[in-house]
mmCIF file of C-alpha atoms (C1' of nucleotides) in Angstrom:
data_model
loop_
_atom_site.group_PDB
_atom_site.id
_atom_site.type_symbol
_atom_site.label_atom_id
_atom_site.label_comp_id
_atom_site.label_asym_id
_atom_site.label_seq_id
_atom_site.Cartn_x
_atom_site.Cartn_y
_atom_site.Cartn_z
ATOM 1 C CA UNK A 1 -82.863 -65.619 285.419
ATOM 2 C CA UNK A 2 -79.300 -64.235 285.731
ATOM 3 C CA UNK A 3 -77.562 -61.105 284.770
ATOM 4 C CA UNK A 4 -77.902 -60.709 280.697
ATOM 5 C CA UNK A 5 -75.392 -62.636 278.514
ATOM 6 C CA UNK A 6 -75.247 -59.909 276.421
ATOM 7 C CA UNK A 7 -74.426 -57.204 278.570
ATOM 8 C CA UNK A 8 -71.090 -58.511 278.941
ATOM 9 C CA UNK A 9 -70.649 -57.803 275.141
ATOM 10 C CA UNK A 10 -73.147 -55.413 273.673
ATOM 11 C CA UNK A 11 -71.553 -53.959 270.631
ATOM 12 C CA UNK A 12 -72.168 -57.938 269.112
ATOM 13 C CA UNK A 13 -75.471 -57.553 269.588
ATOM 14 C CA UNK A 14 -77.371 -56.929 266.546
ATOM 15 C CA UNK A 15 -80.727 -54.925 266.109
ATOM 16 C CA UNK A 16 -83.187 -56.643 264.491
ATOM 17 C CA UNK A 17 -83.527 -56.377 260.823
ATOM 18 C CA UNK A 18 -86.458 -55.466 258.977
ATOM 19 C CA UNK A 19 -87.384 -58.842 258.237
ATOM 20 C CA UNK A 20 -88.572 -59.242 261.994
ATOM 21 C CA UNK A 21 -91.000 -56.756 261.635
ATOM 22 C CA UNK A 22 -92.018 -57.563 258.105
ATOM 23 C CA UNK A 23 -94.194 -60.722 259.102
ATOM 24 C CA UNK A 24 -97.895 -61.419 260.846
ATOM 25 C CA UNK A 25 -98.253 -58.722 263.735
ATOM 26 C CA UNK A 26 -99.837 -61.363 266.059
ATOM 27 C CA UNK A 27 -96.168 -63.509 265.284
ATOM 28 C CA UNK A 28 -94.195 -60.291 265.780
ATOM 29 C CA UNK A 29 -95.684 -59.336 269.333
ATOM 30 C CA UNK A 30 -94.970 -63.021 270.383
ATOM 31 C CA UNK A 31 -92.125 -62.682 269.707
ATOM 32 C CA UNK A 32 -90.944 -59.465 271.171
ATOM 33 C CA UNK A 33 -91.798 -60.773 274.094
ATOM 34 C CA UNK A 34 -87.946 -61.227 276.118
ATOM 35 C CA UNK A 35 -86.111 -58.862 273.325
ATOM 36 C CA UNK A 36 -84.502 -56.129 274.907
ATOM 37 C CA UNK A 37 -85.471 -52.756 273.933
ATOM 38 C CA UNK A 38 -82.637 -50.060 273.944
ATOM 39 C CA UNK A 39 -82.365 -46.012 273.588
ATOM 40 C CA UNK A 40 -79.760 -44.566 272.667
ATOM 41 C CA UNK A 41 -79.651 -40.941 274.916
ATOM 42 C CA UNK A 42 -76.490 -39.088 274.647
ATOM 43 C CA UNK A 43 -74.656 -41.890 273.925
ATOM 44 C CA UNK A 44 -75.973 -43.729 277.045
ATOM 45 C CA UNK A 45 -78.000 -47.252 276.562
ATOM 46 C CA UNK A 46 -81.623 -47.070 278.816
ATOM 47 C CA UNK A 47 -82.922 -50.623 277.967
ATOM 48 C CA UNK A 48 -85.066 -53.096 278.898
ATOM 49 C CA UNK A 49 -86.884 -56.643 278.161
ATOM 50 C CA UNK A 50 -90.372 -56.106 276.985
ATOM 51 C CA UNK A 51 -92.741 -58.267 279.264
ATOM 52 C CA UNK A 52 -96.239 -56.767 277.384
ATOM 53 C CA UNK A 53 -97.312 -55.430 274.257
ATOM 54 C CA UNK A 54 -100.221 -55.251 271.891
ATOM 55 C CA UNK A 55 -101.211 -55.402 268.180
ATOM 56 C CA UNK A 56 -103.196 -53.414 266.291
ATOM 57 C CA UNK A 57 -103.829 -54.673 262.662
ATOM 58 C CA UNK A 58 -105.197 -52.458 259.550
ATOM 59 C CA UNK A 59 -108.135 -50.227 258.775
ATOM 60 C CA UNK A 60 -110.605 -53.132 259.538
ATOM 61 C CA UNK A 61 -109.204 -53.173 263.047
ATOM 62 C CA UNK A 62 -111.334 -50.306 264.678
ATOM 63 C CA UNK A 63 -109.336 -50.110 267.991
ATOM 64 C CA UNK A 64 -106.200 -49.379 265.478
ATOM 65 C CA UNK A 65 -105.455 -45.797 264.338
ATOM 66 C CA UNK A 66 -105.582 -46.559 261.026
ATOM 67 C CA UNK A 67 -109.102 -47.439 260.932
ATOM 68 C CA UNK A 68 -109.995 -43.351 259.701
ATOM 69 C CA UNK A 69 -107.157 -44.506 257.007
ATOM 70 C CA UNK A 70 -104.424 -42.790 255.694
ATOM 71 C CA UNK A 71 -103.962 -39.134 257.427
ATOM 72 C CA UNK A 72 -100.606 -36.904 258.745
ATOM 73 C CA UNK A 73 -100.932 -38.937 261.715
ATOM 74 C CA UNK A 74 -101.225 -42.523 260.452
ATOM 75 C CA UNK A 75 -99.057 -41.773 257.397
ATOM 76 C CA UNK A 76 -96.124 -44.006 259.124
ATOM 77 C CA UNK A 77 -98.241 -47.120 259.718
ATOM 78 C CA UNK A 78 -98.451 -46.891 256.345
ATOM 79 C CA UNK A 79 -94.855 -47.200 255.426
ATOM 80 C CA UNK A 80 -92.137 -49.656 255.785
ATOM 81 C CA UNK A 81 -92.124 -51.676 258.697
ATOM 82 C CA UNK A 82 -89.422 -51.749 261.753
ATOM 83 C CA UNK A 83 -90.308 -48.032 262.190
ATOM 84 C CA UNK A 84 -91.373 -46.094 265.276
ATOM 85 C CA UNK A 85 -94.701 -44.936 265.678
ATOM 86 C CA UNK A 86 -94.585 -42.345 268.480
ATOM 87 C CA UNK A 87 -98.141 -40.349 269.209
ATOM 88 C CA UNK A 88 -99.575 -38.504 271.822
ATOM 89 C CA UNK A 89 -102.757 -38.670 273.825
ATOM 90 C CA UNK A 90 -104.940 -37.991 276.861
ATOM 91 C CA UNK A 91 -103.123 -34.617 276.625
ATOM 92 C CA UNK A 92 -100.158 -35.717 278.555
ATOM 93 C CA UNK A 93 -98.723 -39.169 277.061
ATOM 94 C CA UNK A 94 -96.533 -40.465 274.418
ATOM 95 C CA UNK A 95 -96.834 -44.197 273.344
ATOM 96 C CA UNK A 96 -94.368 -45.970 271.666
ATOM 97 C CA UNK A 97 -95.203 -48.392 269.036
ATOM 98 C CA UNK A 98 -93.327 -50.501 266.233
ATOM 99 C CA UNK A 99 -94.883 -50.878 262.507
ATOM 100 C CA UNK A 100 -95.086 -53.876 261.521
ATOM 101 C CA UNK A 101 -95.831 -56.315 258.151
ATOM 102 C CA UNK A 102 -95.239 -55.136 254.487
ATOM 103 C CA UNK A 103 -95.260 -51.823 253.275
ATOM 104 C CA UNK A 104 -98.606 -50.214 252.481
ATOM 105 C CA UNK A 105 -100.892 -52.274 255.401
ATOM 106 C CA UNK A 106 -101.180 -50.297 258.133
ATOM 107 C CA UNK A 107 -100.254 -52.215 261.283
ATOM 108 C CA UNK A 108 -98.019 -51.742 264.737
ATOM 109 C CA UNK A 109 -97.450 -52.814 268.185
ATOM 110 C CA UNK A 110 -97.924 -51.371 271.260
ATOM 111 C CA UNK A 111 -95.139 -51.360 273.871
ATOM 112 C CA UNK A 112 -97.180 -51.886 277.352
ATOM 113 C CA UNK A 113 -94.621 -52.893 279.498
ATOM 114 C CA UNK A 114 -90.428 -53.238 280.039
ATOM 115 C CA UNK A 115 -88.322 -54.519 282.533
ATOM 116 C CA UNK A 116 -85.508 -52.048 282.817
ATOM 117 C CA UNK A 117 -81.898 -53.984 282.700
ATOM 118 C CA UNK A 118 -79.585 -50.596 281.791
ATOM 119 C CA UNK A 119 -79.074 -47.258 282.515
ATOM 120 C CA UNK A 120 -80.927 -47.694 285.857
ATOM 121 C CA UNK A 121 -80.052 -44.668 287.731
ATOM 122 C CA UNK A 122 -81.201 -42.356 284.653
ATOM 123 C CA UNK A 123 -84.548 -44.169 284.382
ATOM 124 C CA UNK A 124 -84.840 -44.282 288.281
ATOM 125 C CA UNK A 125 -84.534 -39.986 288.048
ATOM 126 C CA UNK A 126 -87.187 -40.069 285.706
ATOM 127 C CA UNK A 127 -90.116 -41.557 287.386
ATOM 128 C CA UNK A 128 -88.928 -39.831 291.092
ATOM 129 C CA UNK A 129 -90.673 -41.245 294.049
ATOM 130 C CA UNK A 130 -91.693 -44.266 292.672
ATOM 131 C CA UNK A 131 -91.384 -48.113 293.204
ATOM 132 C CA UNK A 132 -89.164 -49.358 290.183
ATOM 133 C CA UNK A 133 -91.990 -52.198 290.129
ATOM 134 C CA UNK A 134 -93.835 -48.971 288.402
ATOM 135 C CA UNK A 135 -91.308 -47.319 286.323
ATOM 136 C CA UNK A 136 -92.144 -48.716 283.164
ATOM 137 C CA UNK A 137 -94.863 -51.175 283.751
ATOM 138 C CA UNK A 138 -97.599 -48.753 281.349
ATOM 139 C CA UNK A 139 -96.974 -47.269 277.858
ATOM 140 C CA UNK A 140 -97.106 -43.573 278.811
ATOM 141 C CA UNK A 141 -94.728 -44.658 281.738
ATOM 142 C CA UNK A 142 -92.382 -46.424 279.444
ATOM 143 C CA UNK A 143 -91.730 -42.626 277.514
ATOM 144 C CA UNK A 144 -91.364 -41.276 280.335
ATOM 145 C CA UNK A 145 -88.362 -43.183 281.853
ATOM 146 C CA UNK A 146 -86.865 -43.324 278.013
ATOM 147 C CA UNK A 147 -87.441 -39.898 277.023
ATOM 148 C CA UNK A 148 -89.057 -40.815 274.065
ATOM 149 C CA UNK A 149 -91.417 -38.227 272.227
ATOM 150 C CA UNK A 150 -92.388 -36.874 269.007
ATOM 151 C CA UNK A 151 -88.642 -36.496 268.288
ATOM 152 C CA UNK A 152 -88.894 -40.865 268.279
ATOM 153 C CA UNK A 153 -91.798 -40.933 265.372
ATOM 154 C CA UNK A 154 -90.683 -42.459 262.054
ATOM 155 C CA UNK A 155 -87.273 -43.748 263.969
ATOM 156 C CA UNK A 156 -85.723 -46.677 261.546
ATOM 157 C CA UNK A 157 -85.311 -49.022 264.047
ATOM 158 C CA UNK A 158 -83.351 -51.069 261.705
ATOM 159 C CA UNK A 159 -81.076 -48.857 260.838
ATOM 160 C CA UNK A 160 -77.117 -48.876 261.931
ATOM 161 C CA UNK A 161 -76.705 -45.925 263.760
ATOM 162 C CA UNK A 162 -80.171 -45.221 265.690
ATOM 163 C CA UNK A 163 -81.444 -44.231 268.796
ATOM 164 C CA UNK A 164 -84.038 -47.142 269.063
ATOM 165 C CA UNK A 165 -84.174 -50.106 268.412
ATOM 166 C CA UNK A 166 -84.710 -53.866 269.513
ATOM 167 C CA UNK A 167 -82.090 -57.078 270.097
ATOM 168 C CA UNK A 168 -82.024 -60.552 271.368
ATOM 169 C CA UNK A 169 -82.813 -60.375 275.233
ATOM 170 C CA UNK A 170 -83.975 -63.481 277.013
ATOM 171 C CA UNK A 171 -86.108 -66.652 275.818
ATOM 172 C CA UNK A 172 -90.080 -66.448 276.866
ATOM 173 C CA UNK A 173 -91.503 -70.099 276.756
ATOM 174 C CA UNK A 174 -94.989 -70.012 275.775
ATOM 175 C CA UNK A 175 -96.167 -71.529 279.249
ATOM 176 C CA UNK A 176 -94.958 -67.641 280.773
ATOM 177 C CA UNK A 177 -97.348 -66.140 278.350
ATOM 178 C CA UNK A 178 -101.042 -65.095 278.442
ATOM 179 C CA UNK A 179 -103.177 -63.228 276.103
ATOM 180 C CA UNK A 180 -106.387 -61.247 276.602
ATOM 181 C CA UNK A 181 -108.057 -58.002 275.178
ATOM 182 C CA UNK A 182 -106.177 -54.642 274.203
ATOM 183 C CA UNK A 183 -106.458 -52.104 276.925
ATOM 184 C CA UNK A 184 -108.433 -48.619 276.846
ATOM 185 C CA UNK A 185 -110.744 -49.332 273.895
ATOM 186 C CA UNK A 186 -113.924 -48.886 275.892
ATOM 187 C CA UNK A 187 -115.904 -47.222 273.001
ATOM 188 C CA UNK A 188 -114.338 -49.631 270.444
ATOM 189 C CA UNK A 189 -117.434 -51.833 268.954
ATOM 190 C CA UNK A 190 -116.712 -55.914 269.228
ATOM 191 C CA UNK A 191 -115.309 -57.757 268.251
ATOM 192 C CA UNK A 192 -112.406 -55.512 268.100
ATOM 193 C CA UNK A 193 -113.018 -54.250 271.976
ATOM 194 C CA UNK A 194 -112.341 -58.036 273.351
ATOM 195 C CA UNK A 195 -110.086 -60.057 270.615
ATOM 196 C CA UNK A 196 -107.152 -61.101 272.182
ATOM 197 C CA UNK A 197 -104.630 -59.213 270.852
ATOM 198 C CA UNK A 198 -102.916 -58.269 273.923
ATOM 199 C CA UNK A 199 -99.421 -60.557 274.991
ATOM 200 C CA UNK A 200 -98.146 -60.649 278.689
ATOM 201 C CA UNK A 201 -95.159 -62.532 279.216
ATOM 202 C CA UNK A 202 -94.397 -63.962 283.309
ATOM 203 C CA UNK A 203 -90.896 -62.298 283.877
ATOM 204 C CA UNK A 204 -89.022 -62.822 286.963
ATOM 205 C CA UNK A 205 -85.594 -60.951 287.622
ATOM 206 C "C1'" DA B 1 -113.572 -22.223 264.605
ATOM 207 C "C1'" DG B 2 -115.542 -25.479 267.588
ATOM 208 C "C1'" DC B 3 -116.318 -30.035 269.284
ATOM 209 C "C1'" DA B 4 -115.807 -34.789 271.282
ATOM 210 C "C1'" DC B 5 -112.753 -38.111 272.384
ATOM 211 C "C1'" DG B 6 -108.700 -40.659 273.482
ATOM 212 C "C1'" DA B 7 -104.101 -47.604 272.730
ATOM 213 C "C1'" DT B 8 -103.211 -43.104 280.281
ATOM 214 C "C1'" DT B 9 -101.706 -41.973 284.749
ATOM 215 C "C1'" DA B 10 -101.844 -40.608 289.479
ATOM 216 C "C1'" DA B 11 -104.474 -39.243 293.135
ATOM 217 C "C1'" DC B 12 -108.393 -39.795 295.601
ATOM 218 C "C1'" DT B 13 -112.803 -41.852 298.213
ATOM 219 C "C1'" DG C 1 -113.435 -48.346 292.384
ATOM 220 C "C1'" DT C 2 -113.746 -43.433 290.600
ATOM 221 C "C1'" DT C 3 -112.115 -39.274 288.492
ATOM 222 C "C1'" DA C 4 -109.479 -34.997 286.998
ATOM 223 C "C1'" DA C 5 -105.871 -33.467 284.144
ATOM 224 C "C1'" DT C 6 -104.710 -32.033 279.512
ATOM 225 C "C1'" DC C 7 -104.198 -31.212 274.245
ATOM 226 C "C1'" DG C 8 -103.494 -33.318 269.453
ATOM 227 C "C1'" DT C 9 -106.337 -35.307 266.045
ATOM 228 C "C1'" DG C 10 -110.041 -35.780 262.985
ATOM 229 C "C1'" DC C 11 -114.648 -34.479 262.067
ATOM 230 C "C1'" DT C 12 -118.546 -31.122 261.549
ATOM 231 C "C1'" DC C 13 -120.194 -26.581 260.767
#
DNA sequence: AGCACGATTAACT
DNA sequence: GTTAATCGTGCTC
């Protein structure tokens, strides 16, 4: 795959709207797979095509936040989608994730893994000592090299002037992508521990 | 107020 | 393959 189309003219490429969020989580994660994400960080674009992410889908789903329901910290699943959700765990980590389907059902994807494309060198002094084949290939890592926190939580994605957001990267065919089960929910009871809900997409540079 | 645990990472044997 | 680090969140007392 060669250098990005869109690189060449990046101020015609649009976010996407709300609509793209506001849809079937499980269609939504496909379909991330190949958009670019892109912060915005002092006016500089980091970016990146998303190669893995995962969904997590309502209060039934008891490897998703939401299934203790509606509290301060689940409060934005709840809203409208193409929002950030931003939390922290393990004491150390921030994960980002995108809310997804109508308002009120509580639902969001994971961000696993990006292939940076922009704003190399700043991601590069981020993760110091590292291969770049493990800057951002892990959703705590991913923060990290975009200096995305708390600050990130309840982001509009969607809106016109934002710091985060998502647009057209590169086409996926469905022969580069696999599924298998979300990552980390050890303690999570079946089915919920195993379903497939996890999307890898084959990227080469 | 105290507790157990976590959608992880990096370092170690 | 195993494990320590580290603290916000939600639950129990």
């Amino acid at each position: 795959m060669g250098r990005l189309w869109l690189n060449s003219r990046m101020t015609s490429a649009p976010h996407l709207d709300r609509q793209f969020y506001n849809r079937p989580t499980l269609q939504v994660v496909r379909e991330l797979l190949g958009k670019q994400l892109v912060r915005i960080e002092n006016g500089e674009r980091l970016a990146g095509i998303i190669v893995e992410a995962e969904a997590y889908i309502g209060e039934d789903d008891l490897g998703c936040h939401a299934h203790v329901g509606y509290t301060p910290r689940t409060r934005v699943l709840y809203g409208p989608p193409g929002h950030a959700y931003v939390y922290f765990t393990y004491g150390n980590y921030w994960m980002l994730n995108f809310v997804a389907e109508r308002e009120g059902f509580p639902a969001a994807i994971l961000i696993r893994g990006i292939v940076p494309t922009e704003g190399i060198e700043r991601i590069a002094a981020r993760r110091p000592g590292r291969p770049q084949a493990h800057w951002t290939d892990g959703p705590g890592k991913i923060c990290l090299a975009l200096a995305i926190n708390k600050a990130q939580n309840e982001v509009d994605l969607c809106a016109s002037e934002t710091e985060l957001f998502v647009e057209e990267g590169v086409n996926i065919p469905d022969s580069c992508v696999t599924t298998g089960p979300r990552v980390g929910l050890n303690n999570v009871p079946e089915p919920w521990k195993s379903i497939p809900w996890r999307f890898m997409a084959r990227y080469e540079t």
